Coordinates of N, CA and C and ligand atoms in Angstrom, one line a residue:
M96 N -53.4 82.0 -14.3 CA -53.1 81.6 -15.7 C -52.7 80.1 -15.7
L97 N -51.9 79.7 -14.7 CA -51.4 78.4 -14.7 C -51.2 78.0 -13.2
Q98 N -51.8 76.9 -12.8 CA -51.8 76.6 -11.4 C -51.3 75.1 -11.2
L99 N -50.4 75.0 -10.2 CA -49.9 73.7 -9.9 C -50.5 73.3 -8.5
N100 N -51.1 72.1 -8.5 CA -51.8 71.7 -7.3 C -51.1 70.4 -6.8
S101 N -50.3 70.5 -5.8 CA -49.6 69.3 -5.2 C -49.0 68.4 -6.3
V102 N -48.2 69.1 -7.1 CA -47.6 68.4 -8.2 C -46.3 67.7 -7.8
S103 N -46.3 66.3 -8.0 CA -45.1 65.5 -7.7 C -44.6 64.8 -9.0
Y104 N -43.3 64.6 -9.1 CA -42.8 63.8 -10.2 C -41.8 62.9 -9.8
Q105 N -42.0 61.6 -10.1 CA -41.0 60.6 -9.7 C -40.4 60.0 -10.9
K106 N -39.1 59.6 -10.8 CA -38.5 58.9 -11.8 C -37.8 57.7 -11.1
G107 N -38.1 56.5 -11.5 CA -37.6 55.3 -10.7 C -38.1 55.5 -9.3
K108 N -37.1 55.4 -8.3 CA -37.5 55.5 -6.9 C -37.3 57.0 -6.4
S109 N -36.8 57.9 -7.2 CA -36.5 59.2 -6.7 C -37.6 60.2 -7.0
D110 N -37.9 61.0 -6.0 CA -38.8 62.1 -6.1 C -38.1 63.3 -6.6
L111 N -38.3 63.7 -7.9 CA -37.6 64.8 -8.5 C -38.3 66.1 -8.1
I112 N -39.6 66.0 -8.0 CA -40.5 67.2 -7.6 C -41.4 66.7 -6.5
Q113 N -41.5 67.4 -5.4 CA -42.2 67.0 -4.2 C -43.4 67.9 -3.9
S114 N -44.6 67.5 -4.3 CA -45.8 68.2 -3.9 C -45.7 69.8 -4.0
V115 N -45.5 70.2 -5.2 CA -45.4 71.7 -5.4 C -46.8 72.3 -5.7
S116 N -47.2 73.3 -5.0 CA -48.4 74.0 -5.3 C -48.0 75.5 -5.4
A117 N -48.4 76.1 -6.5 CA -48.1 77.5 -6.8 C -48.9 78.0 -8.0
T118 N -48.8 79.3 -8.2 CA -49.6 79.9 -9.3 C -48.7 80.8 -10.1
V119 N -48.9 80.7 -11.4 CA -48.2 81.7 -12.3 C -49.3 82.7 -12.8
Q120 N -49.1 84.0 -12.6 CA -50.1 85.0 -13.0 C -49.8 85.5 -14.4
P121 N -50.9 86.0 -15.1 CA -50.6 86.5 -16.4 C -49.7 87.7 -16.3
G122 N -48.7 87.8 -17.2 CA -47.8 88.9 -17.2 C -46.6 88.8 -16.2
D123 N -46.6 87.7 -15.5 CA -45.5 87.5 -14.5 C -44.1 87.5 -15.2
R124 N -43.1 88.0 -14.5 CA -41.7 87.7 -14.9 C -41.1 87.0 -13.7
L125 N -41.1 85.7 -13.9 CA -40.8 84.8 -12.8 C -39.6 84.0 -13.0
T126 N -38.7 83.9 -12.0 CA -37.5 83.0 -12.2 C -37.6 81.9 -11.1
I127 N -37.2 80.7 -11.6 CA -37.1 79.6 -10.7 C -35.6 79.4 -10.3
F128 N -35.3 79.5 -9.0 CA -33.9 79.7 -8.6 C -33.6 78.6 -7.6
G129 N -32.4 78.0 -7.8 CA -31.9 77.0 -6.8 C -30.7 76.3 -7.4
P130 N -30.1 75.5 -6.5 CA -28.8 74.9 -6.9 C -28.9 73.9 -8.0
N131 N -27.8 73.4 -8.6 CA -27.8 72.3 -9.5 C -28.6 71.1 -9.0
G132 N -29.4 70.6 -9.7 CA -30.1 69.4 -9.3 C -31.4 69.6 -8.4
A133 N -31.7 70.9 -8.3 CA -32.9 71.3 -7.4 C -34.2 70.8 -8.0
G134 N -34.2 70.6 -9.3 CA -35.5 70.2 -10.0 C -36.1 71.3 -10.8
K135 N -35.3 72.4 -11.1 CA -35.8 73.5 -11.9 C -36.2 73.1 -13.3
S136 N -35.3 72.4 -14.0 CA -35.6 72.0 -15.4 C -36.8 71.1 -15.4
T137 N -36.9 70.2 -14.4 CA -38.0 69.2 -14.3 C -39.3 70.0 -14.1
L138 N -39.3 71.0 -13.2 CA -40.5 71.7 -13.0 C -41.0 72.5 -14.2
M139 N -40.0 73.1 -14.9 CA -40.3 73.8 -16.2 C -40.9 72.9 -17.2
R140 N -40.4 71.7 -17.3 CA -40.9 70.7 -18.3 C -42.3 70.3 -17.9
L141 N -42.6 70.2 -16.6 CA -43.9 69.8 -16.2 C -44.9 71.0 -16.6
M142 N -44.5 72.2 -16.3 CA -45.4 73.3 -16.6 C -45.6 73.5 -18.1
A143 N -44.5 73.2 -18.9 CA -44.7 73.4 -20.3 C -45.4 72.2 -20.9
G144 N -45.8 71.2 -20.1 CA -46.6 70.1 -20.6 C -45.7 69.0 -21.4
I145 N -44.4 69.1 -21.2 CA -43.6 68.1 -21.9 C -43.5 66.8 -21.2
I146 N -43.6 66.8 -19.9 CA -43.8 65.6 -19.1 C -45.0 65.8 -18.2
Q147 N -45.5 64.7 -17.7 CA -46.8 64.7 -16.9 C -46.5 64.4 -15.5
P148 N -47.2 65.1 -14.5 CA -46.9 64.8 -13.1 C -47.2 63.4 -12.8
S149 N -46.5 62.8 -11.8 CA -46.8 61.5 -11.3 C -48.1 61.6 -10.4
S150 N -48.2 62.7 -9.7 CA -49.5 63.0 -9.0 C -49.7 64.5 -8.9
G151 N -50.9 64.9 -8.6 CA -51.2 66.3 -8.6 C -51.6 66.7 -10.0
T152 N -52.0 68.0 -10.1 CA -52.5 68.5 -11.4 C -52.0 69.8 -11.7
I153 N -51.9 70.1 -13.0 CA -51.5 71.4 -13.5 C -52.7 71.9 -14.3
T154 N -53.3 73.1 -14.0 CA -54.4 73.6 -14.7 C -54.0 74.9 -15.4
Y155 N -54.5 75.1 -16.6 CA -54.2 76.2 -17.5 C -55.5 77.0 -17.7
D156 N -55.5 78.3 -17.7 CA -56.7 79.0 -18.1 C -56.9 79.0 -19.6
D157 N -58.1 79.6 -20.0 CA -58.4 79.5 -21.4 C -57.4 80.2 -22.3
S158 N -56.7 81.2 -21.8 CA -55.7 81.9 -22.7 C -54.6 81.0 -23.2
L159 N -54.4 79.9 -22.5 CA -53.4 78.9 -22.9 C -53.9 77.7 -23.6
S160 N -55.2 77.8 -24.1 CA -55.8 76.6 -24.7 C -55.3 76.4 -26.1
G161 N -54.9 77.4 -26.8 CA -54.4 77.2 -28.2 C -53.1 76.4 -28.3
K162 N -52.9 75.7 -29.4 CA -51.8 74.8 -29.5 C -50.4 75.6 -29.5
N163 N -50.5 76.8 -29.9 CA -49.2 77.6 -29.9 C -49.0 78.5 -28.7
A164 N -49.8 78.3 -27.7 CA -49.8 79.3 -26.6 C -48.6 79.2 -25.7
I165 N -48.0 78.0 -25.7 CA -46.8 77.8 -24.8 C -45.5 77.6 -25.6
G166 N -44.5 78.4 -25.2 CA -43.2 78.3 -25.8 C -42.3 77.7 -24.8
Y167 N -41.3 76.9 -25.2 CA -40.4 76.2 -24.3 C -39.0 76.3 -25.0
I168 N -38.0 76.9 -24.3 CA -36.7 76.9 -24.7 C -35.8 76.0 -23.8
P169 N -35.4 74.9 -24.4 CA -34.7 73.9 -23.5 C -33.3 74.3 -23.2
Q170 N -32.8 73.7 -22.0 CA -31.5 73.9 -21.6 C -30.5 73.3 -22.6
Q171 N -30.8 72.1 -23.1 CA -30.0 71.5 -24.1 C -30.4 72.1 -25.5
L172 N -29.5 72.6 -26.3 CA -29.8 73.1 -27.6 C -30.6 72.1 -28.4
A173 N -31.7 72.5 -29.0 CA -32.4 71.6 -29.9 C -32.4 72.1 -31.3
L174 N -31.2 72.0 -31.9 CA -31.0 72.5 -33.3 C -30.3 71.5 -34.2
F175 N -30.5 71.6 -35.5 CA -30.0 70.7 -36.5 C -28.6 71.3 -36.9
E176 N -27.6 70.5 -36.7 CA -26.2 71.0 -37.0 C -26.0 71.4 -38.5
N177 N -26.7 70.8 -39.4 CA -26.5 71.0 -40.8 C -27.3 72.0 -41.5
L178 N -28.3 72.5 -40.7 CA -29.2 73.6 -41.3 C -28.7 75.0 -41.0
T179 N -28.9 75.9 -41.9 CA -28.5 77.3 -41.6 C -29.6 77.9 -40.7
V180 N -29.3 79.1 -40.3 CA -30.3 79.8 -39.4 C -31.6 80.1 -40.2
K181 N -31.4 80.5 -41.5 CA -32.5 80.8 -42.3 C -33.4 79.5 -42.5
E182 N -32.7 78.4 -42.7 CA -33.4 77.1 -42.9 C -34.2 76.7 -41.7
H183 N -33.5 77.0 -40.5 CA -34.2 76.6 -39.3 C -35.6 77.4 -39.2
L184 N -35.5 78.7 -39.4 CA -36.7 79.5 -39.3 C -37.8 79.0 -40.3
R185 N -37.4 78.7 -41.5 CA -38.3 78.2 -42.5 C -38.9 76.9 -42.1
F186 N -38.1 76.0 -41.5 CA -38.5 74.7 -41.1 C -39.6 74.8 -40.0
Y187 N -39.3 75.6 -39.0 CA -40.3 75.8 -37.9 C -41.5 76.6 -38.3
Q188 N -41.3 77.5 -39.2 CA -42.5 78.2 -39.8 C -43.5 77.2 -40.4
K189 N -42.9 76.2 -41.2 CA -43.7 75.2 -41.8 C -44.4 74.4 -40.8
M190 N -43.7 74.0 -39.7 CA -44.3 73.2 -38.7 C -45.5 73.8 -38.0
I191 N -45.4 75.1 -37.8 CA -46.6 75.8 -37.2 C -47.5 76.3 -38.2
G192 N -47.2 76.1 -39.5 CA -48.1 76.5 -40.6 C -48.3 78.0 -40.7
S193 N -47.1 78.7 -40.6 CA -47.2 80.2 -40.6 C -46.2 80.7 -41.6
K194 N -46.6 81.8 -42.2 CA -45.6 82.6 -43.1 C -44.9 83.6 -42.2
T195 N -43.8 84.2 -42.8 CA -43.1 85.2 -42.1 C -44.1 86.3 -41.8
N196 N -44.1 86.8 -40.5 CA -45.1 87.8 -40.1 C -44.3 88.9 -39.3
P197 N -45.0 90.0 -39.0 CA -44.3 91.1 -38.3 C -43.6 90.7 -37.0
F198 N -44.3 89.8 -36.3 CA -43.6 89.3 -35.0 C -42.3 88.6 -35.3
M199 N -42.2 87.7 -36.3 CA -41.0 87.1 -36.7 C -39.9 88.1 -37.2
N200 N -40.4 89.0 -38.0 CA -39.4 90.0 -38.5 C -38.8 90.8 -37.4
E201 N -39.7 91.2 -36.4 CA -39.2 92.0 -35.3 C -38.2 91.2 -34.5
M202 N -38.5 89.9 -34.3 CA -37.6 89.0 -33.5 C -36.2 88.9 -34.2
I203 N -36.3 88.6 -35.6 CA -35.0 88.5 -36.4 C -34.2 89.8 -36.3
E204 N -34.9 90.9 -36.3 CA -34.2 92.2 -36.3 C -33.6 92.4 -34.9
T205 N -34.4 92.3 -33.9 CA -34.0 92.6 -32.5 C -32.8 91.7 -32.1
L206 N -32.9 90.4 -32.5 CA -31.8 89.5 -32.1 C -30.6 89.5 -33.1
Q207 N -30.8 90.4 -34.1 CA -29.7 90.5 -35.1 C -29.3 89.2 -35.8
L208 N -30.3 88.4 -36.1 CA -30.0 87.1 -36.7 C -29.4 87.2 -38.1
K209 N -29.7 88.3 -38.8 CA -29.3 88.5 -40.2 C -27.7 88.5 -40.2
D210 N -27.1 88.8 -39.1 CA -25.6 88.8 -39.1 C -25.0 87.4 -39.4
F211 N -25.8 86.4 -39.1 CA -25.3 85.0 -39.4 C -26.4 84.1 -40.0
W212 N -27.2 84.8 -40.8 CA -28.4 84.2 -41.4 C -28.1 83.0 -42.3
N213 N -27.0 83.0 -43.1 CA -26.8 81.8 -44.0 C -25.7 80.9 -43.5
K214 N -25.4 81.0 -42.2 CA -24.4 80.1 -41.6 C -25.1 78.8 -41.1
R215 N -24.4 77.7 -41.2 CA -25.0 76.5 -40.6 C -24.7 76.5 -39.1
I216 N -25.6 75.8 -38.4 CA -25.5 75.7 -36.9 C -24.1 75.3 -36.5
D217 N -23.5 74.3 -37.2 CA -22.1 73.9 -36.7 C -21.0 74.9 -37.0
E218 N -21.4 76.0 -37.7 CA -20.4 77.1 -37.9 C -20.6 78.2 -36.9
L219 N -21.6 78.1 -36.1 CA -21.9 79.2 -35.2 C -21.2 79.1 -33.8
S220 N -21.0 80.3 -33.2 CA -20.4 80.2 -31.8 C -21.6 79.8 -30.9
G221 N -21.2 79.5 -29.6 CA -22.1 79.1 -28.6 C -23.2 80.1 -28.4
G222 N -22.8 81.4 -28.3 CA -23.8 82.5 -28.1 C -24.8 82.6 -29.2
M223 N -24.3 82.5 -30.4 CA -25.2 82.6 -31.6 C -26.2 81.5 -31.6
K224 N -25.7 80.3 -31.2 CA -26.6 79.1 -31.2 C -27.7 79.4 -30.1
R225 N -27.4 80.0 -29.0 CA -28.4 80.3 -28.0 C -29.5 81.3 -28.6
K226 N -29.0 82.2 -29.4 CA -30.0 83.1 -30.0 C -31.0 82.4 -30.9
V227 N -30.4 81.4 -31.7 CA -31.3 80.7 -32.6 C -32.2 79.8 -31.8
N228 N -31.7 79.2 -30.8 CA -32.5 78.3 -29.9 C -33.7 79.1 -29.3
L229 N -33.4 80.3 -28.9 CA -34.5 81.2 -28.4 C -35.5 81.5 -29.5
T230 N -35.0 81.8 -30.7 CA -35.9 82.2 -31.8 C -36.8 81.0 -32.2
V231 N -36.3 79.8 -32.3 CA -37.2 78.7 -32.7 C -38.2 78.4 -31.6
G232 N -37.8 78.6 -30.4 CA -38.8 78.3 -29.3 C -39.9 79.3 -29.2
M233 N -39.7 80.5 -29.8 CA -40.6 81.6 -29.7 C -41.4 81.8 -31.0
I234 N -41.1 81.1 -32.0 CA -41.5 81.4 -33.4 C -43.1 81.5 -33.5
Q235 N -43.7 80.7 -32.6 CA -45.2 80.6 -32.8 C -45.9 81.7 -32.0
Q236 N -45.1 82.7 -31.4 CA -45.6 83.8 -30.7 C -46.5 83.3 -29.5
P237 N -45.8 82.7 -28.5 CA -46.5 82.1 -27.4 C -47.0 83.2 -26.4
K238 N -48.0 82.8 -25.6 CA -48.6 83.7 -24.6 C -47.7 83.5 -23.3
I239 N -47.1 82.4 -23.1 CA -46.2 82.1 -22.0 C -45.0 81.4 -22.5
V240 N -43.9 81.8 -22.0 CA -42.7 81.1 -22.5 C -41.8 80.7 -21.3
F241 N -41.3 79.4 -21.4 CA -40.5 78.8 -20.4 C -39.1 78.8 -20.9
L242 N -38.1 79.5 -20.3 CA -36.8 79.5 -20.8 C -35.8 78.9 -19.8
D243 N -35.2 77.8 -20.2 CA -34.3 77.1 -19.3 C -32.8 77.5 -19.6
E244 N -32.3 78.4 -18.8 CA -30.9 78.9 -18.9 C -30.6 79.3 -20.4
P245 N -31.4 80.3 -20.8 CA -31.2 80.7 -22.2 C -30.0 81.6 -22.5
F246 N -29.3 82.0 -21.4 CA -28.2 83.0 -21.6 C -26.8 82.4 -21.4
V247 N -26.7 81.0 -21.3 CA -25.4 80.4 -21.0 C -24.4 80.7 -22.2
G248 N -23.3 81.2 -21.8 CA -22.3 81.5 -22.8 C -22.5 82.6 -23.8
V249 N -23.6 83.4 -23.5 CA -23.9 84.5 -24.4 C -23.2 85.8 -24.0
D250 N -22.6 86.5 -24.9 CA -21.8 87.7 -24.6 C -22.8 88.8 -24.1
L251 N -22.2 89.9 -23.6 CA -23.1 90.9 -23.0 C -23.9 91.6 -24.0
A252 N -23.4 91.8 -25.2 CA -24.2 92.4 -26.3 C -25.4 91.6 -26.7
A253 N -25.1 90.3 -26.9 CA -26.2 89.4 -27.2 C -27.2 89.2 -26.1
K254 N -26.7 89.2 -24.9 CA -27.6 89.1 -23.7 C -28.5 90.4 -23.7
H255 N -27.9 91.5 -24.0 CA -28.7 92.7 -24.0 C -29.8 92.6 -25.0
D256 N -29.5 92.1 -26.2 CA -30.5 92.0 -27.3 C -31.6 91.0 -26.8
M257 N -31.2 89.9 -26.2 CA -32.2 88.9 -25.8 C -33.1 89.4 -24.7
L258 N -32.5 90.1 -23.7 CA -33.3 90.7 -22.6 C -34.2 91.7 -23.1
N259 N -33.7 92.6 -24.0 CA -34.5 93.6 -24.6 C -35.8 93.0 -25.2
W260 N -35.6 92.0 -26.0 CA -36.7 91.3 -26.7 C -37.7 90.7 -25.7
L261 N -37.2 90.0 -24.7 CA -38.1 89.4 -23.8 C -38.9 90.4 -23.0
N262 N -38.2 91.5 -22.6 CA -38.9 92.5 -21.8 C -40.0 93.2 -22.7
R263 N -39.6 93.4 -23.9 CA -40.6 94.0 -24.8 C -41.8 93.2 -25.0
L264 N -41.6 91.9 -25.1 CA -42.8 90.9 -25.2 C -43.6 91.0 -23.9
N265 N -42.9 91.0 -22.8 CA -43.6 91.0 -21.5 C -44.5 92.3 -21.4
S266 N -43.9 93.4 -21.9 CA -44.7 94.6 -21.8 C -46.0 94.6 -22.6
R267 N -46.0 93.6 -23.6 CA -47.2 93.4 -24.4 C -48.0 92.2 -23.8
G268 N -47.7 91.7 -22.7 CA -48.5 90.8 -22.0 C -48.0 89.3 -22.0
V269 N -46.9 89.1 -22.6 CA -46.4 87.7 -22.6 C -45.8 87.4 -21.2
T270 N -46.2 86.2 -20.7 CA -45.7 85.8 -19.4 C -44.3 85.1 -19.5
I271 N -43.4 85.4 -18.7 CA -42.0 84.9 -18.8 C -41.7 84.1 -17.6
V272 N -41.3 82.8 -17.8 CA -40.8 82.0 -16.7 C -39.4 81.5 -17.1
F273 N -38.4 81.7 -16.2 CA -37.1 81.3 -16.7 C -36.2 80.8 -15.5
V274 N -35.2 80.1 -15.9 CA -34.1 79.6 -15.0 C -32.8 80.2 -15.4
T275 N -32.1 80.7 -14.5 CA -30.7 81.2 -14.7 C -29.9 81.1 -13.5
H276 N -28.6 81.1 -13.6 CA -27.7 81.2 -12.5 C -27.0 82.6 -12.5
D277 N -27.6 83.5 -13.2 CA -26.9 84.8 -13.4 C -27.8 85.9 -12.8
W278 N -27.2 86.5 -11.7 CA -28.0 87.6 -11.0 C -28.3 88.8 -11.8
Q279 N -27.4 89.1 -12.8 CA -27.7 90.3 -13.6 C -29.0 90.0 -14.4
V280 N -29.1 88.8 -14.9 CA -30.4 88.5 -15.7 C -31.6 88.5 -14.7
I281 N -31.4 88.0 -13.5 CA -32.6 88.1 -12.6 C -33.0 89.5 -12.4
H282 N -32.0 90.4 -12.1 CA -32.3 91.8 -11.9 C -33.0 92.4 -13.1
E283 N -32.7 92.0 -14.3 CA -33.2 92.7 -15.5 C -34.5 92.0 -16.0
L284 N -34.8 90.8 -15.6 CA -35.9 90.1 -16.2 C -36.9 89.5 -15.2
A285 N -36.6 89.6 -13.9 CA -37.6 88.9 -13.0 C -38.2 89.9 -12.0
D286 N -39.4 89.7 -11.6 CA -40.0 90.4 -10.5 C -40.2 89.4 -9.3
K287 N -40.5 88.1 -9.7 CA -40.8 87.1 -8.6 C -39.8 86.0 -8.7
M288 N -39.6 85.3 -7.6 CA -38.7 84.2 -7.5 C -39.4 83.0 -6.8
W289 N -39.2 81.8 -7.4 CA -39.5 80.6 -6.7 C -38.2 80.0 -6.3
L290 N -38.0 79.8 -5.0 CA -36.7 79.3 -4.5 C -36.9 77.8 -4.3
M291 N -36.1 77.0 -4.9 CA -36.2 75.6 -4.9 C -34.9 74.9 -4.4
E292 N -35.1 73.8 -3.8 CA -34.0 72.9 -3.4 C -34.6 71.5 -3.2
N293 N -33.8 70.5 -3.7 CA -34.2 69.1 -3.5 C -35.6 68.8 -3.9
G294 N -36.1 69.4 -5.0 CA -37.4 69.1 -5.5 C -38.5 69.8 -4.8
D295 N -38.2 70.6 -3.8 CA -39.2 71.4 -3.0 C -39.2 72.8 -3.5
L296 N -40.4 73.4 -3.6 CA -40.5 74.8 -3.7 C -40.6 75.4 -2.3
L297 N -39.5 75.9 -1.8 CA -39.4 76.3 -0.4 C -40.1 77.7 -0.1
H298 N -40.0 78.6 -1.2 CA -40.5 79.9 -0.9 C -40.8 80.6 -2.2
E299 N -41.8 81.5 -2.1 CA -42.0 82.4 -3.2 C -41.9 83.8 -2.7
A300 N -41.2 84.6 -3.4 CA -40.9 86.0 -3.0 C -40.7 86.9 -4.1
T301 N -40.7 88.2 -3.9 CA -40.2 89.1 -4.9 C -38.7 89.2 -4.9
V302 N -38.1 89.6 -6.1 CA -36.7 89.7 -6.2 C -36.2 90.7 -5.1
D303 N -36.9 91.8 -4.9 CA -36.5 92.8 -3.8 C -36.5 92.1 -2.5
E304 N -37.5 91.3 -2.1 CA -37.5 90.7 -0.8 C -36.3 89.7 -0.6
V305 N -36.0 89.0 -1.7 CA -34.8 88.1 -1.6 C -33.5 88.9 -1.4
V306 N -33.4 89.9 -2.3 CA -32.1 90.7 -2.3 C -31.9 91.4 -0.9
H307 N -33.0 91.8 -0.3 CA -32.9 92.6 0.9 C -33.1 91.7 2.2
D308 N -32.9 90.4 2.0 CA -32.9 89.4 3.1 C -34.2 89.4 3.9
H309 N -35.4 89.7 3.2 CA -36.6 89.8 3.9 C -37.3 88.4 3.8
I310 N -36.6 87.3 3.7 CA -37.2 86.0 3.7 C -36.5 85.1 4.7
E311 N -37.2 84.1 5.0 CA -36.6 83.1 5.9 C -36.7 81.7 5.2
L312 N -35.5 81.1 5.2 CA -35.5 79.7 4.6 C -35.1 78.7 5.6
P313 N -35.5 77.5 5.5 CA -35.2 76.4 6.4 C -33.7 76.2 6.5
D314 N -33.2 75.7 7.6 CA -31.7 75.5 7.8 C -31.1 74.7 6.8
T315 N -31.9 73.8 6.1 CA -31.3 72.8 5.2 C -30.8 73.5 3.9
S316 N -31.2 74.8 3.7 CA -31.0 75.4 2.4 C -29.7 76.1 2.3
S317 N -28.6 75.6 2.8 CA -27.3 76.3 2.8 C -26.8 76.7 1.3
A318 N -27.0 75.7 0.4 CA -26.6 76.0 -1.0 C -27.4 77.2 -1.5
L319 N -28.7 77.2 -1.3 CA -29.6 78.3 -1.7 C -29.2 79.6 -1.0
Q320 N -28.9 79.5 0.3 CA -28.4 80.8 1.0 C -27.2 81.4 0.3
K321 N -26.2 80.5 0.0 CA -25.0 81.0 -0.6 C -25.3 81.6 -1.9
M322 N -26.2 81.0 -2.7 CA -26.5 81.6 -4.0 C -27.2 82.9 -3.9
I323 N -28.0 83.1 -2.8 CA -28.7 84.3 -2.6 C -27.7 85.4 -2.2
S324 N -26.7 85.0 -1.4 CA -25.7 86.1 -1.0 C -24.9 86.6 -2.1
F325 N -24.8 85.8 -3.2 CA -24.1 86.3 -4.4 C -24.7 87.4 -5.2
H326 N -25.9 87.8 -4.8 CA -26.5 88.9 -5.6 C -25.7 90.2 -5.4
R327 N -24.9 90.3 -4.4 CA -24.2 91.5 -4.1 C -22.9 91.7 -5.0
Y328 N -22.6 90.6 -5.7 CA -21.4 90.7 -6.5 C -21.7 91.0 -7.9
Ligands
ATP490 N1 -34.4 61.6 -16.7 C1 -34.0 61.6 -15.4 N2 -33.9 60.4 -14.7 C2 -33.5 60.4 -13.4 N3 -33.2 61.4 -12.7 C3 -33.3 62.6 -13.3 C4 -33.7 62.7 -14.7 N4 -33.6 64.1 -15.0 C5 -33.2 64.7 -13.9 N5 -33.0 63.8 -12.9 C6 -32.5 64.2 -11.5 O1 -33.5 65.1 -11.0 C7 -32.9 66.1 -10.2 C8 -33.4 67.4 -10.8 O2 -32.9 67.6 -12.1 P1 -33.1 68.9 -12.9 O3 -32.4 68.8 -14.2 O4 -34.5 69.2 -12.8 O5 -32.3 70.0 -12.0 P2 -32.0 71.5 -12.2 O6 -32.4 72.3 -11.0 O7 -32.5 71.9 -13.5 O8 -30.4 71.5 -12.2 P3 -29.3 72.4 -13.1 O9 -29.2 73.7 -12.4 O10 -28.0 71.6 -13.0 O11 -29.8 72.5 -14.5 C9 -31.4 65.8 -10.3 O12 -31.1 65.1 -9.1 C10 -31.2 64.9 -11.5 O13 -30.2 64.1 -11.3
MG491 MG1 -31.6 72.6 -15.3

């Protein structure tokens, strides 16, 4: 579906991503896992087409050729403080040239957005904002969605609603690629893991293989090792 061929990304003199080659398959539930500064957000932005590789190529198959095929939910909230939730949805609907449709209605209902429908963003809690951030990034009904830490500060009930929605979409064929530091989310939303450190994709494995220590990482990856050992807590 999406293939990275020796993708590197430089900013100034630093190599943020170092020659990553990997493939995302249709229907994958994939998490990119690694310590702060590993390059996870940078790699997601490359795959979502927001930034371009300094070298190497990213190729997409025909299913991703439509302009609305890729969804991206950024780590930093991308919302207008003075607009209500309802106004956000109307605004983004206009941008994609779509009227309210069954997909949007289902999303609004599953994420229970009507509970704070007429509130302005600056009146919402952190978790509510994350739900709106998720909604506007998905409004065009993407085939693949990149979610960068979508659950930060979200309470367990809201997390449940969001996970439920994403897994339902995945069961209908939507490919999910996400970053989180939350093992509960990994267990509930991922099958595969890309283990990253210092801009390198060190290993690709299933969640089961990682959890059961059936992988070998280079000695340099002590931060990653510690993060993996936390799955037991
Ligand atoms: N615009 C930029 N200019 C220069 N360096 C950058 C820029 N954006 C990110 N970096 C650097 O690139 C590296 C990777 O950053 P990135 O945000 O991709 O990491 P991350 O794995 O998403 O981390 P986190 O878990 O903290 O979100 C870091 O060392 C960061 O300082
Ligand atoms: Mg990040």
